[in-house]
Coordinates of C-alpha atoms in Angstrom, one line a residue:
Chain A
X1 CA 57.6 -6.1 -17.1
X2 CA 60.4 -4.1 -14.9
X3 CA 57.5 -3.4 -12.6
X4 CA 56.5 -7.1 -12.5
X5 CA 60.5 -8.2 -12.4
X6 CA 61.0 -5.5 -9.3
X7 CA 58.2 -6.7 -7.1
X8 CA 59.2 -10.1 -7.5
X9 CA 62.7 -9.0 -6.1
X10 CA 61.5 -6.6 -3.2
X11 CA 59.1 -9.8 -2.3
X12 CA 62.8 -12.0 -2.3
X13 CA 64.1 -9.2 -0.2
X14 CA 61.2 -9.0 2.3
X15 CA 61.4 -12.5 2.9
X16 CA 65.0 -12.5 3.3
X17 CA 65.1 -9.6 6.0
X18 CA 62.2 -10.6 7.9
X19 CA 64.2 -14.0 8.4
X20 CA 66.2 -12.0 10.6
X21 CA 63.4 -10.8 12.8
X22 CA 61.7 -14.0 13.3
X23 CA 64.7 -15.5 14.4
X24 CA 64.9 -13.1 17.4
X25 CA 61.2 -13.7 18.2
X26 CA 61.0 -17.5 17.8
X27 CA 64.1 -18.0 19.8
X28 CA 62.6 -16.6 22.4
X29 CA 59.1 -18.0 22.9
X30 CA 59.8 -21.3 21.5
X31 CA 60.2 -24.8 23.7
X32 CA 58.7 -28.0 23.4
X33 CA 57.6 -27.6 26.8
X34 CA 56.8 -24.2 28.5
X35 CA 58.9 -21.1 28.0
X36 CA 62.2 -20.3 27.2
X37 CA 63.6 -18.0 29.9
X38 CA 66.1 -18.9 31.4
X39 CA 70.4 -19.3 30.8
X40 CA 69.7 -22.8 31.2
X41 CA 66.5 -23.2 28.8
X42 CA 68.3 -21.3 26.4
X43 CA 71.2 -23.4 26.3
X44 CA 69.2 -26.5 26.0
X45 CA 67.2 -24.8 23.5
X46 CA 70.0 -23.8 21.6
X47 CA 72.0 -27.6 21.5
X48 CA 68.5 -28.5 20.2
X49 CA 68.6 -26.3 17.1
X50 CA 72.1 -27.7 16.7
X51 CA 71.2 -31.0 16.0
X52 CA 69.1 -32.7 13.9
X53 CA 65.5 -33.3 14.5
X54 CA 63.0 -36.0 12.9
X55 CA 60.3 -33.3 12.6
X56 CA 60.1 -30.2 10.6
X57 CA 59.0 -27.5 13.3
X58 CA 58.6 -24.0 12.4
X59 CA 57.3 -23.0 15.8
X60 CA 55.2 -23.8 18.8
X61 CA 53.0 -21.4 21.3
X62 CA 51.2 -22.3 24.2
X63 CA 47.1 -21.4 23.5
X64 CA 45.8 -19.9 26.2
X65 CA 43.6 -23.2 27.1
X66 CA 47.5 -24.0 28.0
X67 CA 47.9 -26.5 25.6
X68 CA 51.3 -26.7 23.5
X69 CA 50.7 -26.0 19.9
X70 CA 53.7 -26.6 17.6
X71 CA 54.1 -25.7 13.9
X72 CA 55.7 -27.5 11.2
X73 CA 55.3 -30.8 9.5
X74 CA 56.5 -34.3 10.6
X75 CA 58.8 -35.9 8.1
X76 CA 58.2 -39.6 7.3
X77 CA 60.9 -42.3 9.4
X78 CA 62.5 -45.3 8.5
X79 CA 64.3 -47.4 10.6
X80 CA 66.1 -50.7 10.3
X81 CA 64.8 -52.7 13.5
X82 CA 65.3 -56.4 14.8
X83 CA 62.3 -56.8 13.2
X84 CA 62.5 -55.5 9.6
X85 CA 62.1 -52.0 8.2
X86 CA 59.6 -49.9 9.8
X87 CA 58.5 -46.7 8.3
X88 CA 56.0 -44.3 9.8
X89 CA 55.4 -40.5 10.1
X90 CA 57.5 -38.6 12.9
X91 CA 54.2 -37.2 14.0
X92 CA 53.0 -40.5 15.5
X93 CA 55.5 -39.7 18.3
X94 CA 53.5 -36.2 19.4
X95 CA 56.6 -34.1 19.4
X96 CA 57.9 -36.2 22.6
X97 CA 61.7 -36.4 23.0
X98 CA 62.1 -38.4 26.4
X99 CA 61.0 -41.4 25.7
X100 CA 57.6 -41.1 27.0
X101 CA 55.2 -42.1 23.9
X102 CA 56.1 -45.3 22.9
X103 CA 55.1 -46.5 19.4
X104 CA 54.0 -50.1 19.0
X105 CA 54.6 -51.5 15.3
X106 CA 53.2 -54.6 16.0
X107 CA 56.0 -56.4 16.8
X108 CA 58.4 -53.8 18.2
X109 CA 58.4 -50.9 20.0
X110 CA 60.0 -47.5 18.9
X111 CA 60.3 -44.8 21.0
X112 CA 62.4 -41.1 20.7
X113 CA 65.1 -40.0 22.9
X114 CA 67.2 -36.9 22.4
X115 CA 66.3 -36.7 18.5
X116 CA 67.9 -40.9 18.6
X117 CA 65.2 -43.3 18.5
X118 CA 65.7 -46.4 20.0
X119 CA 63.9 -50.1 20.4
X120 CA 62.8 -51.2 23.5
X121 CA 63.7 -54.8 24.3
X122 CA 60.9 -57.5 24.0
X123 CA 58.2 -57.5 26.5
X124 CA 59.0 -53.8 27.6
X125 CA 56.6 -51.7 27.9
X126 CA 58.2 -48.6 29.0
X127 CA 61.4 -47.0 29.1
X128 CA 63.3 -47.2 32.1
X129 CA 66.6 -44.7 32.9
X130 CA 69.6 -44.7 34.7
X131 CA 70.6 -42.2 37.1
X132 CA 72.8 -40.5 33.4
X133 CA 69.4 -40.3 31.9
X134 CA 70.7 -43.6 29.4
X135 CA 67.8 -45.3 28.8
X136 CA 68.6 -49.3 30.0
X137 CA 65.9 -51.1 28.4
X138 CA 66.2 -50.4 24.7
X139 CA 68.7 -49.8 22.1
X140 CA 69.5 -47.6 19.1
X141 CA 68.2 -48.8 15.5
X142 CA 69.8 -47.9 12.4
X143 CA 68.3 -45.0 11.1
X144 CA 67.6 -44.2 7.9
X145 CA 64.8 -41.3 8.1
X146 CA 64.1 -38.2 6.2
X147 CA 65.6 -35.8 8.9
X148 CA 65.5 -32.1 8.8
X149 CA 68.9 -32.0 7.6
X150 CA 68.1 -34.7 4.7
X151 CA 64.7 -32.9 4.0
X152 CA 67.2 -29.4 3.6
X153 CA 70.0 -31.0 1.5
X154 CA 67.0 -32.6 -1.0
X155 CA 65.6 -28.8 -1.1
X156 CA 69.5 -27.7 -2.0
X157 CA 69.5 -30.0 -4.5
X158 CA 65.8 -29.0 -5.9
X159 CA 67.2 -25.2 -6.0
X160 CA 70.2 -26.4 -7.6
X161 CA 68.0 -29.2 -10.3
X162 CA 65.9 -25.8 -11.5
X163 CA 68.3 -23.4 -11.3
X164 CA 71.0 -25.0 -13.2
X165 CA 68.9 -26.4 -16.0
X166 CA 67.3 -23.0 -16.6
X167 CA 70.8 -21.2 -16.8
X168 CA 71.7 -24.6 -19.3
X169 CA 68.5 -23.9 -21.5
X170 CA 69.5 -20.4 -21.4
X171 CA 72.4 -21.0 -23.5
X172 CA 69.6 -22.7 -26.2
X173 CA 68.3 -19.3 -26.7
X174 CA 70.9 -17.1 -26.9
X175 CA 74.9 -16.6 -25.7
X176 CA 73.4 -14.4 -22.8
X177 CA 71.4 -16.2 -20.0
X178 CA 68.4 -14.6 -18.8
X179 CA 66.7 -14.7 -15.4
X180 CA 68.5 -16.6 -12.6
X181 CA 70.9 -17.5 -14.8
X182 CA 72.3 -14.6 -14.8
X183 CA 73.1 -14.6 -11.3
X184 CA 74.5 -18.2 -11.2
X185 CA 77.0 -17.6 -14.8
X186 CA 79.6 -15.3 -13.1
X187 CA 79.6 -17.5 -10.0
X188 CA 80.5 -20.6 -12.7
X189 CA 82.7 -18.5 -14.2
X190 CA 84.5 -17.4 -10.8
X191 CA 84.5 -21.0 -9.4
X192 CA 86.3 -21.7 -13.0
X193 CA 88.7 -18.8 -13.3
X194 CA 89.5 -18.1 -9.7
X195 CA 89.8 -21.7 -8.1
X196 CA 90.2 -24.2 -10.6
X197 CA 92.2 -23.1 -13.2
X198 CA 95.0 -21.4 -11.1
X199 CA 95.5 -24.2 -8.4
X200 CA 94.5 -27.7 -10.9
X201 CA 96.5 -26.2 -13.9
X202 CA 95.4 -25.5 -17.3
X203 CA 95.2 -29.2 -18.7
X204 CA 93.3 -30.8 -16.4
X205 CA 91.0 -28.5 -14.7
X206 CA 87.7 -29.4 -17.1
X207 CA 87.8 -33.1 -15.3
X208 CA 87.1 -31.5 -11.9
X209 CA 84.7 -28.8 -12.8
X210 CA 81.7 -30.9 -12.2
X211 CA 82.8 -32.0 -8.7
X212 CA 84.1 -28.2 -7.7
X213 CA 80.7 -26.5 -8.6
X214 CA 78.5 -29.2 -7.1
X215 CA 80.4 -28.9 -3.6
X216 CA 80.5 -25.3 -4.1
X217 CA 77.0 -24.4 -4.4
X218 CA 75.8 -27.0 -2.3
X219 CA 77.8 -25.4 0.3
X220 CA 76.8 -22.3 -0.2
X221 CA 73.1 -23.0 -0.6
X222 CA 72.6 -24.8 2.8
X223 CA 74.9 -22.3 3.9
X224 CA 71.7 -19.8 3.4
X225 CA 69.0 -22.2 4.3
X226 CA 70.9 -22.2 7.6
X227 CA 70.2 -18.4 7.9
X228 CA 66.7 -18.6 6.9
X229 CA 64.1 -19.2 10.1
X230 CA 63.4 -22.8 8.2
X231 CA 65.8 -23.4 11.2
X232 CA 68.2 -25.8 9.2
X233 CA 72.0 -26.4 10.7
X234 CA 72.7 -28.8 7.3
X235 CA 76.7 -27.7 7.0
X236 CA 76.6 -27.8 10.9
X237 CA 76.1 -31.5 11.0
X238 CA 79.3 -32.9 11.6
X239 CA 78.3 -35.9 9.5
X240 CA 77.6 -34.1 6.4
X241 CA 81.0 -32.1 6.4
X242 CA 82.7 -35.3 7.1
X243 CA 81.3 -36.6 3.9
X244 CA 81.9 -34.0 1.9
X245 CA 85.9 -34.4 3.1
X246 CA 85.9 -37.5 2.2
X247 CA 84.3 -36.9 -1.4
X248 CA 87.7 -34.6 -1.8
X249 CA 89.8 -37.4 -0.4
X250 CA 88.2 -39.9 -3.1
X251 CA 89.0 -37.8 -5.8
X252 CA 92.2 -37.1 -5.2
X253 CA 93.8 -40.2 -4.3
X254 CA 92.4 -41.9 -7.0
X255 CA 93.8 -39.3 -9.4
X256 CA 96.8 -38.1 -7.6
X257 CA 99.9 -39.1 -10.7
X258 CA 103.0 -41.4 -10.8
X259 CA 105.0 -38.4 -9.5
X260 CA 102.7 -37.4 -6.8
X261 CA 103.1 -40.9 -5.6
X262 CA 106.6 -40.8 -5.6
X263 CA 107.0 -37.5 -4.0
X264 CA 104.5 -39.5 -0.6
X265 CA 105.8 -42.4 -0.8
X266 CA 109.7 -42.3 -1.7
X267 CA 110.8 -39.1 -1.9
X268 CA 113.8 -38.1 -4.1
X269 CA 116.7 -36.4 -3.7
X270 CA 116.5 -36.4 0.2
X271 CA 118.9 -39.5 1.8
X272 CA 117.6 -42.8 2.1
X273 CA 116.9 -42.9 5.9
X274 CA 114.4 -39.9 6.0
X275 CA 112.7 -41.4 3.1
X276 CA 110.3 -43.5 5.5
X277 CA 110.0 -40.8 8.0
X278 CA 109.0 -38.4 5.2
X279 CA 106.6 -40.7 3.6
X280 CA 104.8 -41.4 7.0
X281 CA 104.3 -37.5 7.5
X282 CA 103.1 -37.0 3.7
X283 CA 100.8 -39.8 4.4
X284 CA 99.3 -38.4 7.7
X285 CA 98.6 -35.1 6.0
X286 CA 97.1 -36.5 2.9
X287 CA 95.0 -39.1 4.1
X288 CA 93.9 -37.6 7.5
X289 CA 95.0 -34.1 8.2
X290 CA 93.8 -32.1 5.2
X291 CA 90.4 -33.8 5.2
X292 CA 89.9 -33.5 8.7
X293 CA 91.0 -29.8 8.3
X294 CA 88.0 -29.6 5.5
X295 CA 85.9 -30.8 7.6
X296 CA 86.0 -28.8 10.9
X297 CA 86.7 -25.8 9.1
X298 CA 83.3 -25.9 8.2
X299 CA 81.4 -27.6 10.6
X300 CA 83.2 -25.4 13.7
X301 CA 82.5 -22.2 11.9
X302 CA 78.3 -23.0 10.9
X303 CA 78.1 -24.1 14.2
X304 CA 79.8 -20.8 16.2
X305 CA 78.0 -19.0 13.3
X306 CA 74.4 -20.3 14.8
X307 CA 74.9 -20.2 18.1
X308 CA 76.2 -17.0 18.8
X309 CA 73.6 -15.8 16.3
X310 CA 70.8 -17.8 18.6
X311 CA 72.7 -16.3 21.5
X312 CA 72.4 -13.1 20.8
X313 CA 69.0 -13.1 20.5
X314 CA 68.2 -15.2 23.6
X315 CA 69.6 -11.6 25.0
X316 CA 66.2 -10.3 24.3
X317 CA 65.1 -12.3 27.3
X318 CA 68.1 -12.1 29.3
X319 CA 68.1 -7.8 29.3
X320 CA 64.6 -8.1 29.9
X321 CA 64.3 -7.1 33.6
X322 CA 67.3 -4.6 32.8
X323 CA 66.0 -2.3 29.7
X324 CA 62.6 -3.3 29.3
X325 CA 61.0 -5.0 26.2
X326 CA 61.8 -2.5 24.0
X327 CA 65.0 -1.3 24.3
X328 CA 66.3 -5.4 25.0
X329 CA 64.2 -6.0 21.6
X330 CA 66.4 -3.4 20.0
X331 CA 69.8 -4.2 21.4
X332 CA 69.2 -7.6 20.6
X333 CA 67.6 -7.2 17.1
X334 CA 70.4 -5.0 15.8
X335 CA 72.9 -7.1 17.4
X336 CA 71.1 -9.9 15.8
X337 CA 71.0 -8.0 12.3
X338 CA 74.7 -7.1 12.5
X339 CA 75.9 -10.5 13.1
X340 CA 73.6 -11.8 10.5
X341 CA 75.1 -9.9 7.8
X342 CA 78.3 -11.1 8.7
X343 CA 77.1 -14.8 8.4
X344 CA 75.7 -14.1 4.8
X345 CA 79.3 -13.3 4.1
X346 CA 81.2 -16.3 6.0
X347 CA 78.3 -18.3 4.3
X348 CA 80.1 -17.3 1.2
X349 CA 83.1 -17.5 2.3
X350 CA 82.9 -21.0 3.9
X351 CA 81.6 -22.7 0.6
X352 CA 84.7 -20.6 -1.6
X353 CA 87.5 -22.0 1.4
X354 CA 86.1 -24.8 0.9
X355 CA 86.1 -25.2 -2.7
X356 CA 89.6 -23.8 -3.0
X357 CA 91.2 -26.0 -0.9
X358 CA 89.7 -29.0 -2.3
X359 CA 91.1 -27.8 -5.3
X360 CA 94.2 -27.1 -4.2
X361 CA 94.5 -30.2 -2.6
X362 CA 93.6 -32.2 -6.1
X363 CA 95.8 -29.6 -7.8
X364 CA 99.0 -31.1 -5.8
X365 CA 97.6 -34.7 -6.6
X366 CA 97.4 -34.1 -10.7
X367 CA 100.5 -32.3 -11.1
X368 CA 103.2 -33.8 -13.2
X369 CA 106.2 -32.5 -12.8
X370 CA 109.3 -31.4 -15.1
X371 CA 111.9 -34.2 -14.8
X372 CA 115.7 -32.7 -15.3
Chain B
X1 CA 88.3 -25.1 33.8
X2 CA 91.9 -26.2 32.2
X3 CA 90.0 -26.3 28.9
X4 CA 88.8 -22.9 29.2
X5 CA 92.8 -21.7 29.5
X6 CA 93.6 -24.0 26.4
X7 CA 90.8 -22.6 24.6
X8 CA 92.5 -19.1 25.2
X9 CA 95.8 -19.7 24.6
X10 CA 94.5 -21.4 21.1
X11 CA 92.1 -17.8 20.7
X12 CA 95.7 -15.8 21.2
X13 CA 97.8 -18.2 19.3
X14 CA 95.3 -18.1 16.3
X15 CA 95.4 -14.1 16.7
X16 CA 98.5 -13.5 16.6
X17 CA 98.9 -15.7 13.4
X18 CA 95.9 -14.1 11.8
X19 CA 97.6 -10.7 12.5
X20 CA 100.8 -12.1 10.9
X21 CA 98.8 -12.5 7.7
X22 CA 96.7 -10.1 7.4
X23 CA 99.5 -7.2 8.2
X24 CA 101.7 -8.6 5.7
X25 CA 99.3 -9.0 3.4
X26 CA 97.8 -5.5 3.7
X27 CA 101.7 -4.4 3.6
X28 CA 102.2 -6.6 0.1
X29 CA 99.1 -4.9 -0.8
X30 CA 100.3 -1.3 -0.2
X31 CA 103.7 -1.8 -2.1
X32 CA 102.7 -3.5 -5.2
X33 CA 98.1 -2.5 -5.3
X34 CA 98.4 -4.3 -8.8
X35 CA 99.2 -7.9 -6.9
X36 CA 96.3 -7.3 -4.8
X37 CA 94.2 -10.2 -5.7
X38 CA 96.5 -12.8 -6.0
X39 CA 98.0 -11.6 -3.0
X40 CA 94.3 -11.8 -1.5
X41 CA 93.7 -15.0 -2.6
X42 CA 96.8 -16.4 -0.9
X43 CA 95.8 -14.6 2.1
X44 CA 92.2 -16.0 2.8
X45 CA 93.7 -19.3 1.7
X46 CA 96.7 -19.3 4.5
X47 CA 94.1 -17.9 6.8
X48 CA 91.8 -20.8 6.5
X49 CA 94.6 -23.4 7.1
X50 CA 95.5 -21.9 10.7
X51 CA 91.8 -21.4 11.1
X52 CA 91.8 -25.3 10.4
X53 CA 94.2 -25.7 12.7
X54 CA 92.6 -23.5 15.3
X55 CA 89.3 -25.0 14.9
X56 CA 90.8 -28.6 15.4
X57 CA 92.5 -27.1 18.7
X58 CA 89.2 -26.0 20.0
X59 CA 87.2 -29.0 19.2
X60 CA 89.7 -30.6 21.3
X61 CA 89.9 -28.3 24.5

């Protein structure tokens, strides 16, 4: 049984260290077209891993009939065109990303630019750019697709789904949870002891409970995913942190109390003519400044985190010529290693800032205070 | 070019604040060791509002 329990966990481990090797070797070979080699290529290849792609691509090599072999799977999308919704596999658009394979739908066109795809005009039959690379004959659609990052944030939740009902049927059996469980019950209890209760108070913590330890381990789960070769940049979308802000904002404006009200809008004991001034400032920083904080607090630190994590690596290629393929393998892989570490802890870190502040910040919207 | 120098000045103004906070907190630390999570706690939580700030800074330059 300890045996079985122990292999289980080295296998976990092995998995989890050898994320940090592949990332140095896929940075480097990887490119939808041709080799990654120079500054250049690796800053375009980098901005690509940035954003967010319609397929789910693992990796891609060049056979040596020199044809461009890329693994992954496409990831099904739906787009809202002047003609309706249209929904169809990525892979129909053969990993292009300038607008070179069109796909005809019948009555429209759809074709993929930059990771946007976009409708070419009626009767168009190709794309046709502008000296900006803009394309002039077609236009963005709404999109609605199963991206990478949606594709990760459904996995986040899946992980979350199983692990958190097998720590609640834990509690069926017994006071003490057993197997994952027993990882996740301290975390609960820290999110509980050390961020809600001190900064929402006693009385009214339980309310926000469910909110805190969904944004918390969501955080923190894409955090990881992000560190794992799946390649996902979820918390580095600027979109998703955006949202999350907002989800704070929501709650606590529409809880904040009588007195927190008061204290924005009309504050007492301060003399009548600051009162506006003051409530314009306690405005600004509740409705704008402390969610935009949230948010770029975490999307501006995933986002160093992964490129200077890809960046280091990409030295591999840049020493090269200097140390030879060892020893630039081995600055770069420690390098890569060390830095790697330190992301497992801001990963942590990110999704506990985050939490905390939110809480805070609904903390100073609840409170009721003494009246003298 | 100019947004390189703002993005340095931001790098040393964040710094210097971060240095503020940490030394004091590792001096709180060292006077009263029985405060030290609370004062922790208030440390990582001040440092994540400048690094707000910084951050929004940057993103900017």
């Amino acid at each position: 049984m300890i045996a079985k329990k122990s292999i289980k966990i080295f296998t976990i481990l092995a998995v989890v260290f050898s994320s940090f090797t592949s990332y140095a070797t896929s940075d480097g070979s990887t490119e939808k077209e041709g080799q990654v080699n120079s500054p250049e290529s690796i800053n375009a290849y980098i901005k690509h891993h940035l954003a967010d792609s319609h397929d789910f691509a693992l990796y891609s090599y060049t056979n040596d009939a020199g044809e461009r072999k890329h693994v992954g799977f496409p990831l099904p999308v739906m787009v809202w065109t002047s003609k309706g919704l249209k929904t169809f596999m990525s892979s129909e658009f053969h990993h292009n990303d300038d607008g070179h394979v069109i796909v005809d739908k019948g009555d429209v066109k759809l074709t993929k630019i930059h990771s946007k795809i976009y409708e070419l005009n009626e009767g168009e039959t190709h794309v046709a750019f502008d000296d900006q690379h803009h394309a002039t004959n077609a236009h963005k659609v709404l999109d609605f697709s199963i991206t990478k990052s949606v594709f990760g944030m459904l996995l986040a939740g899946l992980l979350m789904l199983l692990g958190f009902s097998s720590l609640a049927r834990g509690y069926k059996k017994g006071a003490i949870p057993t197997g994952i469980g027993r990882v996740l019950e301290p975390l609960v209890l820290y999110v509980r002891d050390e961020i809600a209760r001190p900064n929402i108070g006693e009385k009214k913590y339980k309310k926000f409970m469910p909110y805190l330890l969904t944004v918390f381990f969501f955080i923190w789960i894409l955090n990881l995913l992000g560190l794992t070769p799946l390649g996902f940049n979820v918390t580095g979308q600027i979109a998703v942190t955006a949202c999350l802000a907002i989800f704070t904002l929501i709650i606590y404006i529409t809880n904040g109390s009588k007195d927190f009200w008061q204290h924005t809008l009309w504050m007492p004991g301060v003399p009548v003519l600051i009162r506006p001034v003051l409530a314009i400032l306690e405005l600004a920083g509740f409705i704008l400044i402390k969610p935009f904080s949230l948010l770029v607090r975490l999307f501006a630190n995933i986002t160093a985190g992964h490129s200077v994590v890809m960046g280091i690596a990409a030295l591999m290629i840049l020493l090269k010529a200097k140390f030879g393929t060892v020893g630039a393998t081995g600055i770069s892989f420690l390098l890569t290693l060390f830095l790697s570490v330190i992301e497992v802890l801001v990963a942590f870190l990110q999704a506990f800032i985050f939490t905390m502040l939110s809480a805070l910040f609904i903390g100073m919207a609840v409170e009721e205070h003494e009246h003298h | 070019m100019y947004n390189l120098i703002g993005a340095g000045l931001i790098v040393i103004g964040g710094g210097i604040g971060l240095g503020q906070i940490g030394g004091k907190a590792m001096e709180g630390i060292a006077r009263q060791p029985e405060a030290a999570g609370k004062i922790q706690t208030a440390m990582i939580i001040i440092g994540a509002l400048l690094e707000g700030l910084a951050f929004g800074a940057l993103l900017l330059a």
